[in-house]
mmCIF file of C-alpha atoms in Angstrom:
data_model
loop_
_atom_site.group_PDB
_atom_site.id
_atom_site.type_symbol
_atom_site.label_atom_id
_atom_site.label_comp_id
_atom_site.label_asym_id
_atom_site.label_seq_id
_atom_site.Cartn_x
_atom_site.Cartn_y
_atom_site.Cartn_z
ATOM 1 C CA MET N 190 -38.000 26.036 -18.624
ATOM 2 C CA ALA N 191 -35.423 25.977 -15.848
ATOM 3 C CA MET N 192 -36.366 22.386 -14.987
ATOM 4 C CA GLU N 193 -36.086 21.370 -18.636
ATOM 5 C CA GLY N 194 -32.650 22.993 -18.808
ATOM 6 C CA LEU N 195 -31.530 21.146 -15.678
ATOM 7 C CA GLU N 196 -32.797 17.813 -16.982
ATOM 8 C CA SER N 197 -31.098 18.222 -20.336
ATOM 9 C CA ARG N 198 -27.785 19.206 -18.728
ATOM 10 C CA ALA N 199 -27.956 16.255 -16.320
ATOM 11 C CA ALA N 200 -28.933 13.882 -19.122
ATOM 12 C CA ALA N 201 -25.743 14.836 -20.931
ATOM 13 C CA VAL N 202 -23.562 13.628 -18.051
ATOM 14 C CA ILE N 203 -25.310 10.853 -16.080
ATOM 15 C CA PRO N 204 -25.073 8.108 -18.772
ATOM 16 C CA TRP N 205 -21.408 9.002 -19.227
ATOM 17 C CA LEU N 206 -20.798 8.657 -15.464
ATOM 18 C CA ILE N 207 -22.520 5.272 -15.401
ATOM 19 C CA GLY N 208 -20.433 4.076 -18.346
ATOM 20 C CA LYS N 209 -17.232 5.207 -16.649
ATOM 21 C CA GLY N 210 -18.225 3.400 -13.468
ATOM 22 C CA LEU N 211 -18.814 0.189 -15.400
ATOM 23 C CA ARG N 212 -15.698 0.197 -17.550
ATOM 24 C CA SER N 213 -12.965 2.362 -16.038
ATOM 25 C CA ASN N 214 -10.661 2.004 -13.024
ATOM 26 C CA SER N 215 -9.091 5.481 -13.025
ATOM 27 C CA ARG N 216 -10.709 7.827 -10.538
ATOM 28 C CA GLN N 217 -8.305 10.600 -11.504
ATOM 29 C CA ASP N 218 -9.284 10.499 -15.180
ATOM 30 C CA LEU N 219 -12.961 10.310 -14.259
ATOM 31 C CA LEU N 220 -12.812 13.358 -11.981
ATOM 32 C CA ASN N 221 -10.772 15.410 -14.428
ATOM 33 C CA SER N 222 -13.271 14.750 -17.229
ATOM 34 C CA PHE N 223 -16.240 15.307 -14.886
ATOM 35 C CA CYS N 224 -15.015 18.769 -13.924
ATOM 36 C CA GLU N 225 -14.331 19.660 -17.545
ATOM 37 C CA LYS N 226 -17.873 18.601 -18.473
ATOM 38 C CA LEU N 227 -19.335 20.844 -15.778
ATOM 39 C CA VAL N 228 -17.387 23.783 -17.185
ATOM 40 C CA GLU N 229 -18.600 22.926 -20.711
ATOM 41 C CA LEU N 230 -22.167 22.986 -19.389
ATOM 42 C CA GLY N 231 -21.655 26.531 -18.160
ATOM 43 C CA VAL N 232 -21.006 25.880 -14.462
ATOM 44 C CA PRO N 233 -18.509 28.510 -13.198
ATOM 45 C CA LEU N 234 -16.381 25.851 -11.506
ATOM 46 C CA TRP N 235 -12.941 27.049 -10.451
ATOM 47 C CA ARG N 236 -11.881 24.344 -7.982
ATOM 48 C CA PHE N 237 -13.062 20.825 -7.133
ATOM 49 C CA HIS N 238 -11.847 18.640 -4.265
ATOM 50 C CA LEU N 239 -12.689 15.061 -3.283
ATOM 51 C CA ALA N 240 -11.608 13.109 -0.215
ATOM 52 C CA GLN N 241 -12.163 9.378 0.130
ATOM 53 C CA ARG N 242 -11.192 6.742 2.650
ATOM 54 C CA ALA N 243 -8.426 4.340 1.627
ATOM 55 C CA TYR N 244 -8.099 0.721 2.753
ATOM 56 C CA HIS N 245 -4.338 0.698 3.004
ATOM 57 C CA PRO N 246 -1.983 -0.016 5.942
ATOM 58 C CA LYS N 247 -0.096 3.250 5.486
ATOM 59 C CA PHE N 248 -2.641 5.673 4.021
ATOM 60 C CA GLY N 249 -5.949 6.502 5.645
ATOM 61 C CA GLY N 250 -7.362 8.403 2.700
ATOM 62 C CA ILE N 251 -6.784 9.862 -0.738
ATOM 63 C CA GLY N 252 -7.576 13.345 -1.991
ATOM 64 C CA TYR N 253 -8.085 14.627 -5.539
ATOM 65 C CA ASN N 254 -7.813 18.315 -6.349
ATOM 66 C CA TRP N 255 -8.846 19.931 -9.653
ATOM 67 C CA THR N 256 -8.531 23.553 -10.723
ATOM 68 C CA ARG N 257 -9.503 25.096 -14.020
ATOM 69 C CA MET N 258 -5.941 26.324 -14.458
ATOM 70 C CA ASP N 259 -3.893 23.263 -13.421
ATOM 71 C CA GLY N 260 -6.165 20.261 -13.964
ATOM 72 C CA ILE N 261 -6.191 17.237 -11.640
ATOM 73 C CA SER N 262 -3.726 16.065 -8.981
ATOM 74 C CA HIS N 263 -3.925 13.716 -6.026
ATOM 75 C CA GLU N 264 -2.301 13.046 -2.668
ATOM 76 C CA HIS N 265 -2.442 10.332 -0.021
ATOM 77 C CA TYR N 266 -3.184 11.114 3.611
ATOM 78 C CA GLU N 267 -1.102 9.119 6.074
ATOM 79 C CA ARG N 268 -2.794 7.483 9.012
ATOM 80 C CA ARG N 269 -2.424 9.533 12.188
ATOM 81 C CA GLU N 270 -3.293 8.886 15.810
ATOM 82 C CA THR N 271 -3.942 12.603 16.331
ATOM 83 C CA PRO N 272 -5.968 14.408 13.651
ATOM 84 C CA LEU N 273 -4.423 17.417 11.948
ATOM 85 C CA GLU N 274 -5.648 20.838 13.033
ATOM 86 C CA ALA N 275 -6.433 21.647 9.391
ATOM 87 C CA TRP N 276 -8.872 18.715 9.335
ATOM 88 C CA LEU N 277 -10.566 19.764 12.583
ATOM 89 C CA GLN N 278 -11.080 23.269 11.125
ATOM 90 C CA SER N 279 -12.406 22.119 7.758
ATOM 91 C CA PRO N 280 -15.969 22.182 6.363
ATOM 92 C CA PHE N 281 -15.661 18.443 5.695
ATOM 93 C CA TYR N 282 -15.181 17.817 9.414
ATOM 94 C CA VAL N 283 -18.327 19.809 10.205
ATOM 95 C CA LEU N 284 -20.268 17.858 7.552
ATOM 96 C CA LEU N 285 -19.417 14.586 9.274
ATOM 97 C CA GLU N 286 -19.608 15.799 12.858
ATOM 98 C CA GLN N 287 -23.066 17.327 12.410
ATOM 99 C CA ASN N 288 -24.335 14.659 9.996
ATOM 100 C CA MET N 289 -24.983 17.246 7.289
ATOM 101 C CA GLU N 290 -25.455 16.411 3.626
ATOM 102 C CA VAL N 291 -24.704 19.894 2.278
ATOM 103 C CA PHE N 292 -22.561 22.808 3.440
ATOM 104 C CA GLN N 293 -22.699 26.143 1.612
ATOM 105 C CA SER N 294 -20.800 29.389 2.058
ATOM 106 C CA ASP N 295 -20.653 32.654 0.102
ATOM 107 C CA LEU N 296 -17.129 33.113 1.524
ATOM 108 C CA THR N 297 -18.049 36.053 3.717
ATOM 109 C CA GLY N 298 -18.539 36.818 7.397
ATOM 110 C CA GLU N 299 -17.936 34.293 10.174
ATOM 111 C CA ASP N 300 -17.152 31.466 7.734
ATOM 112 C CA LEU N 301 -13.818 33.109 6.899
ATOM 113 C CA THR N 302 -12.870 33.221 10.581
ATOM 114 C CA ARG N 303 -14.123 29.754 11.385
ATOM 115 C CA PHE N 304 -12.599 27.967 8.370
ATOM 116 C CA PRO N 305 -9.036 28.900 7.285
ATOM 117 C CA LEU N 306 -9.558 26.990 4.015
ATOM 118 C CA LEU N 307 -12.444 29.253 3.021
ATOM 119 C CA ARG N 308 -10.370 32.329 3.822
ATOM 120 C CA ASP N 309 -7.628 31.026 1.510
ATOM 121 C CA LEU N 310 -10.138 30.315 -1.263
ATOM 122 C CA LYS N 311 -11.564 33.806 -0.893
ATOM 123 C CA ASP N 312 -8.085 35.329 -1.125
ATOM 124 C CA GLN N 313 -7.458 33.372 -4.339
ATOM 125 C CA GLY N 314 -10.606 34.648 -6.011
ATOM 126 C CA GLY N 315 -13.287 32.207 -4.895
ATOM 127 C CA THR N 316 -16.845 33.513 -4.551
ATOM 128 C CA GLU N 317 -18.873 30.523 -3.345
ATOM 129 C CA TYR N 318 -18.145 27.153 -1.767
ATOM 130 C CA LEU N 319 -20.381 24.073 -1.818
ATOM 131 C CA ALA N 320 -19.573 20.792 -0.050
ATOM 132 C CA MET N 321 -21.512 17.528 0.145
ATOM 133 C CA ALA N 322 -21.115 14.140 1.792
ATOM 134 C CA LEU N 323 -22.182 10.852 0.227
ATOM 135 C CA ARG N 324 -22.047 7.648 2.287
ATOM 136 C CA PHE N 325 -21.727 4.194 0.768
ATOM 137 C CA THR N 326 -23.060 2.455 3.890
ATOM 138 C CA GLU N 327 -26.217 2.544 6.004
ATOM 139 C CA ASP N 328 -24.424 3.457 9.232
ATOM 140 C CA GLU N 329 -26.598 5.133 11.818
ATOM 141 C CA PRO N 330 -25.449 8.351 13.508
ATOM 142 C CA PRO N 331 -23.571 9.447 15.521
ATOM 143 C CA PHE N 332 -20.634 9.352 13.121
ATOM 144 C CA ASP N 333 -16.975 9.663 14.052
ATOM 145 C CA PRO N 334 -15.470 12.367 11.797
ATOM 146 C CA ASN N 335 -11.971 11.104 12.638
ATOM 147 C CA ASN N 336 -12.868 7.601 11.423
ATOM 148 C CA PRO N 337 -15.390 8.152 8.641
ATOM 149 C CA SER N 338 -17.321 5.307 7.081
ATOM 150 C CA GLU N 339 -16.952 4.395 3.441
ATOM 151 C CA GLY N 340 -18.045 7.196 1.121
ATOM 152 C CA VAL N 341 -16.877 10.437 -0.480
ATOM 153 C CA LEU N 342 -16.663 14.083 0.519
ATOM 154 C CA CYS N 343 -16.689 16.595 -2.346
ATOM 155 C CA SER N 344 -16.467 20.357 -2.617
ATOM 156 C CA TRP N 345 -17.034 22.739 -5.514
ATOM 157 C CA THR N 346 -15.752 26.328 -5.503
ATOM 158 C CA SER N 347 -16.859 29.008 -7.958
ATOM 159 C CA ASP N 348 -15.065 32.159 -9.010
ATOM 160 C CA GLY N 349 -18.072 33.556 -10.901
ATOM 161 C CA ALA N 350 -19.205 37.044 -9.976
ATOM 162 C CA GLU N 351 -22.448 35.665 -8.506
ATOM 163 C CA GLY N 352 -21.052 32.321 -7.427
ATOM 164 C CA PHE N 353 -23.155 29.319 -8.460
ATOM 165 C CA SER N 354 -26.655 29.870 -9.757
ATOM 166 C CA GLY N 355 -29.541 27.917 -8.282
ATOM 167 C CA GLU N 356 -29.599 25.751 -11.399
ATOM 168 C CA ASP N 357 -25.832 25.128 -11.133
ATOM 169 C CA LYS N 358 -26.245 23.828 -7.600
ATOM 170 C CA ALA N 359 -29.271 21.755 -8.561
ATOM 171 C CA LEU N 360 -27.243 20.213 -11.411
ATOM 172 C CA ILE N 361 -24.358 19.330 -9.095
ATOM 173 C CA GLN N 362 -26.771 17.727 -6.631
ATOM 174 C CA ALA N 363 -28.494 15.813 -9.429
ATOM 175 C CA LEU N 364 -25.171 14.451 -10.702
ATOM 176 C CA TYR N 365 -23.695 13.638 -7.307
ATOM 177 C CA PRO N 366 -25.337 10.193 -6.800
ATOM 178 C CA ALA N 367 -24.185 9.034 -10.253
ATOM 179 C CA LEU N 368 -20.689 10.355 -9.561
ATOM 180 C CA GLY N 369 -20.708 8.546 -6.206
ATOM 181 C CA LEU N 370 -21.832 5.303 -7.820
ATOM 182 C CA ALA N 371 -19.019 5.475 -10.387
ATOM 183 C CA LEU N 372 -16.489 6.238 -7.648
ATOM 184 C CA LYS N 373 -17.784 3.400 -5.481
ATOM 185 C CA SER N 374 -17.340 0.945 -8.356
ATOM 186 C CA MET N 375 -13.774 2.096 -8.971
ATOM 187 C CA SER N 376 -12.997 2.220 -5.244
ATOM 188 C CA ASN N 377 -14.131 -1.359 -4.689
ATOM 189 C CA ARG N 378 -11.676 -2.540 -7.335
ATOM 190 C CA GLN N 379 -8.873 -0.453 -5.816
ATOM 191 C CA MET N 380 -9.759 -1.647 -2.322
ATOM 192 C CA ALA N 381 -9.586 -5.285 -3.432
ATOM 193 C CA THR N 382 -6.237 -4.632 -5.131
ATOM 194 C CA ASP N 383 -4.750 -2.900 -2.082
ATOM 195 C CA LEU N 384 -5.960 -5.517 0.404
ATOM 196 C CA LEU N 385 -4.903 -8.514 -1.687
ATOM 197 C CA GLN N 386 -1.450 -7.080 -2.340
ATOM 198 C CA THR N 387 -1.074 -6.147 1.333
ATOM 199 C CA TYR N 388 -2.010 -9.561 2.690
ATOM 200 C CA LEU N 389 -0.938 -11.877 -0.153
ATOM 201 C CA GLY N 390 1.891 -9.935 -1.810
ATOM 202 C CA ARG N 391 2.140 -8.083 -5.090
ATOM 203 C CA ASP N 392 2.251 -10.967 -7.558
ATOM 204 C CA PRO N 393 -0.106 -13.365 -5.698
ATOM 205 C CA GLY N 394 -2.564 -10.500 -5.169
ATOM 206 C CA GLN N 395 -2.618 -9.689 -8.880
ATOM 207 C CA ARG N 396 -3.059 -13.346 -9.772
ATOM 208 C CA VAL N 397 -5.973 -13.844 -7.388
ATOM 209 C CA LEU N 398 -7.634 -10.620 -8.570
ATOM 210 C CA SER N 399 -7.333 -11.805 -12.168
ATOM 211 C CA GLY N 400 -9.251 -14.990 -11.314
ATOM 212 C CA GLU N 401 -6.643 -17.523 -10.180
ATOM 213 C CA PHE N 402 -8.486 -18.657 -7.062
ATOM 214 C CA GLN N 403 -9.652 -22.180 -7.893
ATOM 215 C CA ARG N 404 -8.378 -24.741 -5.422
ATOM 216 C CA GLY N 405 -5.589 -26.800 -6.943
ATOM 217 C CA SER N 406 -4.799 -24.367 -9.752
ATOM 218 C CA SER N 407 -1.044 -23.934 -9.979
ATOM 219 C CA THR N 408 1.780 -23.036 -12.340
ATOM 220 C CA GLU N 409 5.230 -24.604 -12.510
ATOM 221 C CA ILE N 410 7.912 -21.938 -12.608
ATOM 222 C CA ASP N 411 11.662 -21.615 -12.177
ATOM 223 C CA ALA N 412 12.497 -19.176 -9.407
ATOM 224 C CA VAL N 413 14.862 -18.335 -6.577
ATOM 225 C CA ILE N 414 13.333 -19.007 -3.173
ATOM 226 C CA GLY N 415 14.559 -17.237 -0.046
ATOM 227 C CA LEU N 416 13.961 -17.806 3.668
ATOM 228 C CA PHE N 417 14.706 -14.763 5.823
ATOM 229 C CA ASP N 418 14.710 -15.218 9.579
ATOM 230 C CA LEU N 419 15.478 -13.190 12.704
ATOM 231 C CA LYS N 420 17.844 -14.948 15.105
ATOM 232 C CA GLY N 421 17.156 -15.190 18.802
ATOM 233 C CA PHE N 422 13.587 -14.002 18.535
ATOM 234 C CA THR N 423 12.271 -16.654 20.915
ATOM 235 C CA SER N 424 14.451 -15.253 23.691
ATOM 236 C CA LEU N 425 13.406 -11.709 22.843
ATOM 237 C CA ALA N 426 9.737 -12.660 22.936
ATOM 238 C CA GLY N 427 10.159 -13.825 26.515
ATOM 239 C CA GLU N 428 11.922 -10.675 27.705
ATOM 240 C CA LEU N 429 10.441 -7.725 25.805
ATOM 241 C CA PRO N 430 6.977 -6.192 26.313
ATOM 242 C CA GLY N 431 4.580 -6.978 23.478
ATOM 243 C CA PRO N 432 4.477 -3.488 21.887
ATOM 244 C CA GLU N 433 8.304 -3.275 21.841
ATOM 245 C CA LEU N 434 8.513 -6.719 20.286
ATOM 246 C CA ILE N 435 6.046 -5.820 17.520
ATOM 247 C CA GLU N 436 7.832 -2.517 16.858
ATOM 248 C CA MET N 437 11.142 -4.341 16.539
ATOM 249 C CA LEU N 438 9.692 -6.999 14.262
ATOM 250 C CA ASN N 439 8.126 -4.370 11.989
ATOM 251 C CA ASP N 440 11.391 -2.413 11.908
ATOM 252 C CA TYR N 441 13.427 -5.367 10.610
ATOM 253 C CA PHE N 442 10.694 -6.633 8.303
ATOM 254 C CA GLY N 443 10.391 -3.154 6.810
ATOM 255 C CA ILE N 444 14.067 -3.293 5.804
ATOM 256 C CA ALA N 445 13.814 -6.842 4.438
ATOM 257 C CA VAL N 446 10.637 -6.141 2.453
ATOM 258 C CA ALA N 447 12.058 -2.925 0.970
ATOM 259 C CA ALA N 448 15.206 -4.741 -0.178
ATOM 260 C CA THR N 449 13.184 -7.596 -1.691
ATOM 261 C CA HIS N 450 10.698 -5.366 -3.494
ATOM 262 C CA GLY N 451 13.438 -3.005 -4.583
ATOM 263 C CA HIS N 452 15.037 -5.794 -6.614
ATOM 264 C CA GLY N 453 11.843 -7.220 -8.106
ATOM 265 C CA GLY N 454 11.158 -9.935 -5.552
ATOM 266 C CA ASN N 455 7.839 -10.911 -3.974
ATOM 267 C CA ILE N 456 6.959 -11.568 -0.341
ATOM 268 C CA LEU N 457 5.000 -14.808 -0.333
ATOM 269 C CA LYS N 458 4.228 -14.920 3.386
ATOM 270 C CA PHE N 459 5.405 -14.021 6.859
ATOM 271 C CA LEU N 460 6.289 -16.958 9.088
ATOM 272 C CA GLY N 461 6.316 -15.609 12.631
ATOM 273 C CA ASP N 462 9.758 -14.032 12.879
ATOM 274 C CA GLY N 463 10.690 -14.917 9.296
ATOM 275 C CA MET N 464 9.423 -14.585 5.763
ATOM 276 C CA LEU N 465 9.348 -16.568 2.528
ATOM 277 C CA VAL N 466 10.361 -14.616 -0.589
ATOM 278 C CA MET N 467 10.566 -15.391 -4.298
ATOM 279 C CA PHE N 468 12.425 -13.908 -7.256
ATOM 280 C CA ASN N 469 10.835 -14.733 -10.603
ATOM 281 C CA LEU N 470 12.065 -12.205 -13.160
ATOM 282 C CA GLY N 471 12.117 -14.356 -16.278
ATOM 283 C CA SER N 472 15.391 -16.253 -16.085
ATOM 284 C CA ILE N 473 17.462 -17.988 -13.428
ATOM 285 C CA GLU N 474 20.315 -15.544 -14.104
ATOM 286 C CA LYS N 475 18.113 -12.494 -13.426
ATOM 287 C CA ASP N 476 16.525 -14.187 -10.399
ATOM 288 C CA ALA N 477 19.832 -15.125 -8.788
ATOM 289 C CA GLN N 478 21.417 -11.724 -9.443
ATOM 290 C CA ALA N 479 18.412 -9.906 -8.009
ATOM 291 C CA ALA N 480 18.332 -12.163 -4.946
ATOM 292 C CA LEU N 481 21.999 -11.568 -4.108
ATOM 293 C CA ASP N 482 21.704 -7.830 -4.772
ATOM 294 C CA ALA N 483 18.729 -7.711 -2.411
ATOM 295 C CA ALA N 484 20.666 -9.716 0.190
ATOM 296 C CA ALA N 485 23.607 -7.307 0.014
ATOM 297 C CA GLU N 486 21.288 -4.323 0.469
ATOM 298 C CA LEU N 487 19.484 -6.046 3.326
ATOM 299 C CA CYS N 488 22.818 -6.757 5.066
ATOM 300 C CA ARG N 489 23.981 -3.143 4.788
ATOM 301 C CA ASN N 490 20.715 -1.628 5.933
ATOM 302 C CA ILE N 491 20.191 -3.941 8.900
ATOM 303 C CA SER N 492 23.752 -3.271 10.067
ATOM 304 C CA LEU N 493 23.106 0.469 9.882
ATOM 305 C CA ARG N 494 19.772 0.113 11.614
ATOM 306 C CA ASN N 495 21.316 -1.930 14.414
ATOM 307 C CA GLU N 496 23.836 0.858 15.030
ATOM 308 C CA GLN N 497 20.963 3.334 15.224
ATOM 309 C CA ARG N 498 18.933 1.137 17.566
ATOM 310 C CA LEU N 499 21.895 0.623 19.875
ATOM 311 C CA ALA N 500 22.470 4.379 20.025
ATOM 312 C CA LEU N 501 18.813 4.799 21.035
ATOM 313 C CA GLY N 502 19.043 2.077 23.680
ATOM 314 C CA LEU N 503 16.746 -0.250 21.730
ATOM 315 C CA PRO N 504 17.222 -4.025 21.551
ATOM 316 C CA ILE N 505 18.668 -5.472 18.358
ATOM 317 C CA THR N 506 18.888 -8.887 16.781
ATOM 318 C CA ASP N 507 20.724 -10.737 14.030
ATOM 319 C CA TRP N 508 19.345 -12.310 10.866
ATOM 320 C CA THR N 509 19.811 -15.210 8.460
ATOM 321 C CA LEU N 510 18.961 -15.697 4.796
ATOM 322 C CA ALA N 511 18.965 -18.910 2.771
ATOM 323 C CA LEU N 512 18.649 -18.907 -1.041
ATOM 324 C CA HIS N 513 18.061 -21.757 -3.455
ATOM 325 C CA ALA N 514 16.624 -22.101 -6.959
ATOM 326 C CA GLY N 515 14.671 -24.641 -8.935
ATOM 327 C CA LYS N 516 11.259 -25.622 -10.231
ATOM 328 C CA ILE N 517 8.344 -24.890 -7.909
ATOM 329 C CA LEU N 518 4.572 -25.167 -8.028
ATOM 330 C CA TYR N 519 3.007 -21.756 -7.501
ATOM 331 C CA GLY N 520 -0.721 -21.620 -6.806
ATOM 332 C CA ASN N 521 -3.731 -22.285 -4.584
ATOM 333 C CA ILE N 522 -3.540 -24.883 -1.846
ATOM 334 C CA GLY N 523 -5.975 -25.519 0.982
ATOM 335 C CA ALA N 524 -9.628 -26.268 1.691
ATOM 336 C CA GLU N 525 -12.661 -25.215 -0.318
ATOM 337 C CA ASN N 526 -13.359 -22.207 1.898
ATOM 338 C CA ARG N 527 -9.814 -21.334 3.012
ATOM 339 C CA LEU N 528 -6.996 -21.133 0.464
ATOM 340 C CA ASP N 529 -3.395 -20.016 0.531
ATOM 341 C CA PHE N 530 -1.548 -18.803 -2.562
ATOM 342 C CA THR N 531 1.915 -20.221 -1.982
ATOM 343 C CA VAL N 532 4.761 -22.319 -3.356
ATOM 344 C CA ILE N 533 5.585 -25.986 -2.867
ATOM 345 C CA GLY N 534 8.085 -28.420 -4.274
ATOM 346 C CA PRO N 535 11.533 -29.920 -3.660
ATOM 347 C CA ALA N 536 13.274 -26.560 -4.172
ATOM 348 C CA VAL N 537 11.220 -25.033 -1.351
ATOM 349 C CA ASN N 538 12.001 -27.943 0.971
ATOM 350 C CA GLN N 539 15.702 -27.767 0.130
ATOM 351 C CA THR N 540 15.728 -24.033 0.892
ATOM 352 C CA ALA N 541 14.432 -24.868 4.368
ATOM 353 C CA ARG N 542 17.200 -27.468 4.799
ATOM 354 C CA ILE N 543 19.817 -24.897 3.734
ATOM 355 C CA ALA N 544 18.378 -22.512 6.329
ATOM 356 C CA ASP N 545 19.032 -25.163 8.996
ATOM 357 C CA MET N 546 22.784 -24.920 8.235
ATOM 358 C CA HIS N 547 23.366 -21.328 9.420
ATOM 359 C CA ARG N 548 24.543 -22.337 12.863
ATOM 360 C CA SER N 549 26.821 -25.082 11.499
ATOM 361 C CA VAL N 550 28.616 -22.871 8.970
ATOM 362 C CA GLY N 551 28.553 -19.685 11.070
ATOM 363 C CA GLN N 552 27.237 -17.403 8.308
ATOM 364 C CA ASN N 553 24.227 -15.126 8.049
ATOM 365 C CA MET N 554 23.791 -15.643 4.327
ATOM 366 C CA ILE N 555 23.910 -19.047 2.635
ATOM 367 C CA PHE N 556 23.010 -19.930 -0.918
ATOM 368 C CA SER N 557 23.269 -23.043 -3.020
ATOM 369 C CA SER N 558 25.551 -23.823 -5.938
ATOM 370 C CA VAL N 559 22.487 -23.504 -8.201
ATOM 371 C CA VAL N 560 22.298 -19.812 -7.314
ATOM 372 C CA GLN N 561 26.089 -19.403 -7.418
ATOM 373 C CA ARG N 562 26.371 -20.754 -10.967
ATOM 374 C CA ALA N 563 23.706 -18.364 -12.229
ATOM 375 C CA VAL N 564 25.279 -15.176 -10.886
ATOM 376 C CA THR N 565 27.640 -13.052 -12.962
ATOM 377 C CA ALA N 566 31.145 -13.648 -11.675
ATOM 378 C CA GLY N 567 32.878 -10.719 -10.019
ATOM 379 C CA LYS N 568 29.918 -8.702 -8.784
ATOM 380 C CA HIS N 569 29.797 -10.544 -5.460
ATOM 381 C CA ASP N 570 32.783 -12.232 -3.804
ATOM 382 C CA MET N 571 31.300 -15.703 -3.441
ATOM 383 C CA VAL N 572 33.061 -18.141 -1.128
ATOM 384 C CA SER N 573 32.422 -21.877 -0.935
ATOM 385 C CA LEU N 574 31.454 -23.241 2.477
ATOM 386 C CA GLY N 575 31.851 -26.861 1.371
ATOM 387 C CA ARG N 576 29.636 -29.730 0.299
ATOM 388 C CA TYR N 577 27.006 -31.052 2.683
ATOM 389 C CA MET N 578 24.503 -33.851 2.901
ATOM 390 C CA LEU N 579 21.252 -32.151 3.860
ATOM 391 C CA ARG N 580 18.452 -33.916 5.672
ATOM 392 C CA GLY N 581 15.994 -35.376 3.177
ATOM 393 C CA VAL N 582 18.156 -34.496 0.157
ATOM 394 C CA ALA N 583 19.681 -37.414 -1.763
ATOM 395 C CA ASP N 584 22.756 -35.728 -3.243
ATOM 396 C CA PRO N 585 25.339 -33.506 -1.572
ATOM 397 C CA LEU N 586 24.901 -29.779 -2.141
ATOM 398 C CA GLU N 587 27.678 -27.202 -2.163
ATOM 399 C CA LEU N 588 26.874 -24.080 -0.165
ATOM 400 C CA PHE N 589 28.241 -20.557 -0.595
ATOM 401 C CA THR N 590 28.251 -17.211 1.145
ATOM 402 C CA VAL N 591 29.344 -13.706 0.170
ATOM 403 C CA TYR N 592 32.584 -12.462 1.684
ATOM 404 C CA ARG N 593 32.202 -9.139 3.441
ATOM 405 C CA PRO N 594 35.375 -7.328 4.539
ATOM 406 C CA ASN N 595 33.889 -6.646 7.961
ATOM 407 C CA GLY N 596 32.921 -10.252 8.387
ATOM 408 C CA ALA N 597 29.568 -11.567 9.518
ATOM 409 C CA MET N 598 27.535 -9.175 11.592
ATOM 410 C CA PRO N 599 28.468 -9.855 15.252
ATOM 411 C CA ASN N 600 25.944 -10.684 17.915
ATOM 412 C CA LEU N 601 25.858 -7.251 19.518
ATOM 413 C CA SER N 602 22.810 -7.759 21.668
ATOM 414 C CA PRO N 603 22.540 -9.822 24.858
ATOM 415 C CA TYR N 604 19.126 -10.919 23.565
ATOM 416 C CA VAL N 605 20.627 -12.686 20.547
ATOM 417 C CA GLU N 606 21.348 -16.396 20.750
ATOM 418 C CA ASP N 607 24.912 -17.531 20.123
#
């Protein structure tokens, strides 16, 4: 009879888990509903926790926490060179370190001394704790608990007077593979999204994930194109140790990317010590306004950061930004087995020619008359730099900058080229 009861309870949940894995992308909704179903089936579940590795440059993992009182919540775990003491003293760590599949505790005795988490759960009314590991790979032990392979770690805590019954625990174990399969399906989609957006950019990543990866496929759009560059980086590369150079590059790129993303722009690619950006918000007026707003923010924040770096005795550098607008082809270019999602067209080439004029006009920021005409007058004090014949461009182009009361940012560092 007990086996029949277990099978009927499991049969009520497993098809639902499989369906969720096939059709849904929300792990949080899945876990919230899963816990509620366990409670409906009579499992005295008070708290559920799941930890899973994340493929993200900033976050090493993600955790979901459910309680019968508060429902579901989640948090990201930042990557750390030194593991947190709380992790080293957790049942999950022991699961991985000792290659265990199941860890159980009745929240008494030595467990409360050994694991601070279990002591806290006991103090809050917990009566039994059950944790399990499920790997998505066929890695052979030994395993590194500080760099776990792909998979999930889950724990269930009861507040029932007798904890979990034997049938409750058998049900959880019977459902765990189906839960893991659903989570793996959703995680693969999230992993692809995170990696594509990290390496291709937000908009290109979404386009590729939606199926735009055939060689030669492209879309003609009107957009503002920007070329951001760090001045004097060649000299710096010859004088600074590699780690310091990378730290400096990441510091400045972090500011430039934040300003671009903050105003709706996309990073198309990094070009050594520079980057190619695009603003495509639906109209040339919105694109141009967003580009200049981002440039103003970038200017302020790099100036502030340079003051901070100088105070810390760190090397600094200057920057340039060129902006132009026009029709561009946006899509896949390359070979059959190696593609790049990028932009091409006369507007892109002309942006590069405008970028070549920084030294001649003595300004950090230069933008074309196409951008200037599209911006609402008065918000930025735009000043003409004159008309120029640019290399490879048939007609003269008037260039502009934005007047800043403090003038162009001076070359404060001996590493920066004049």
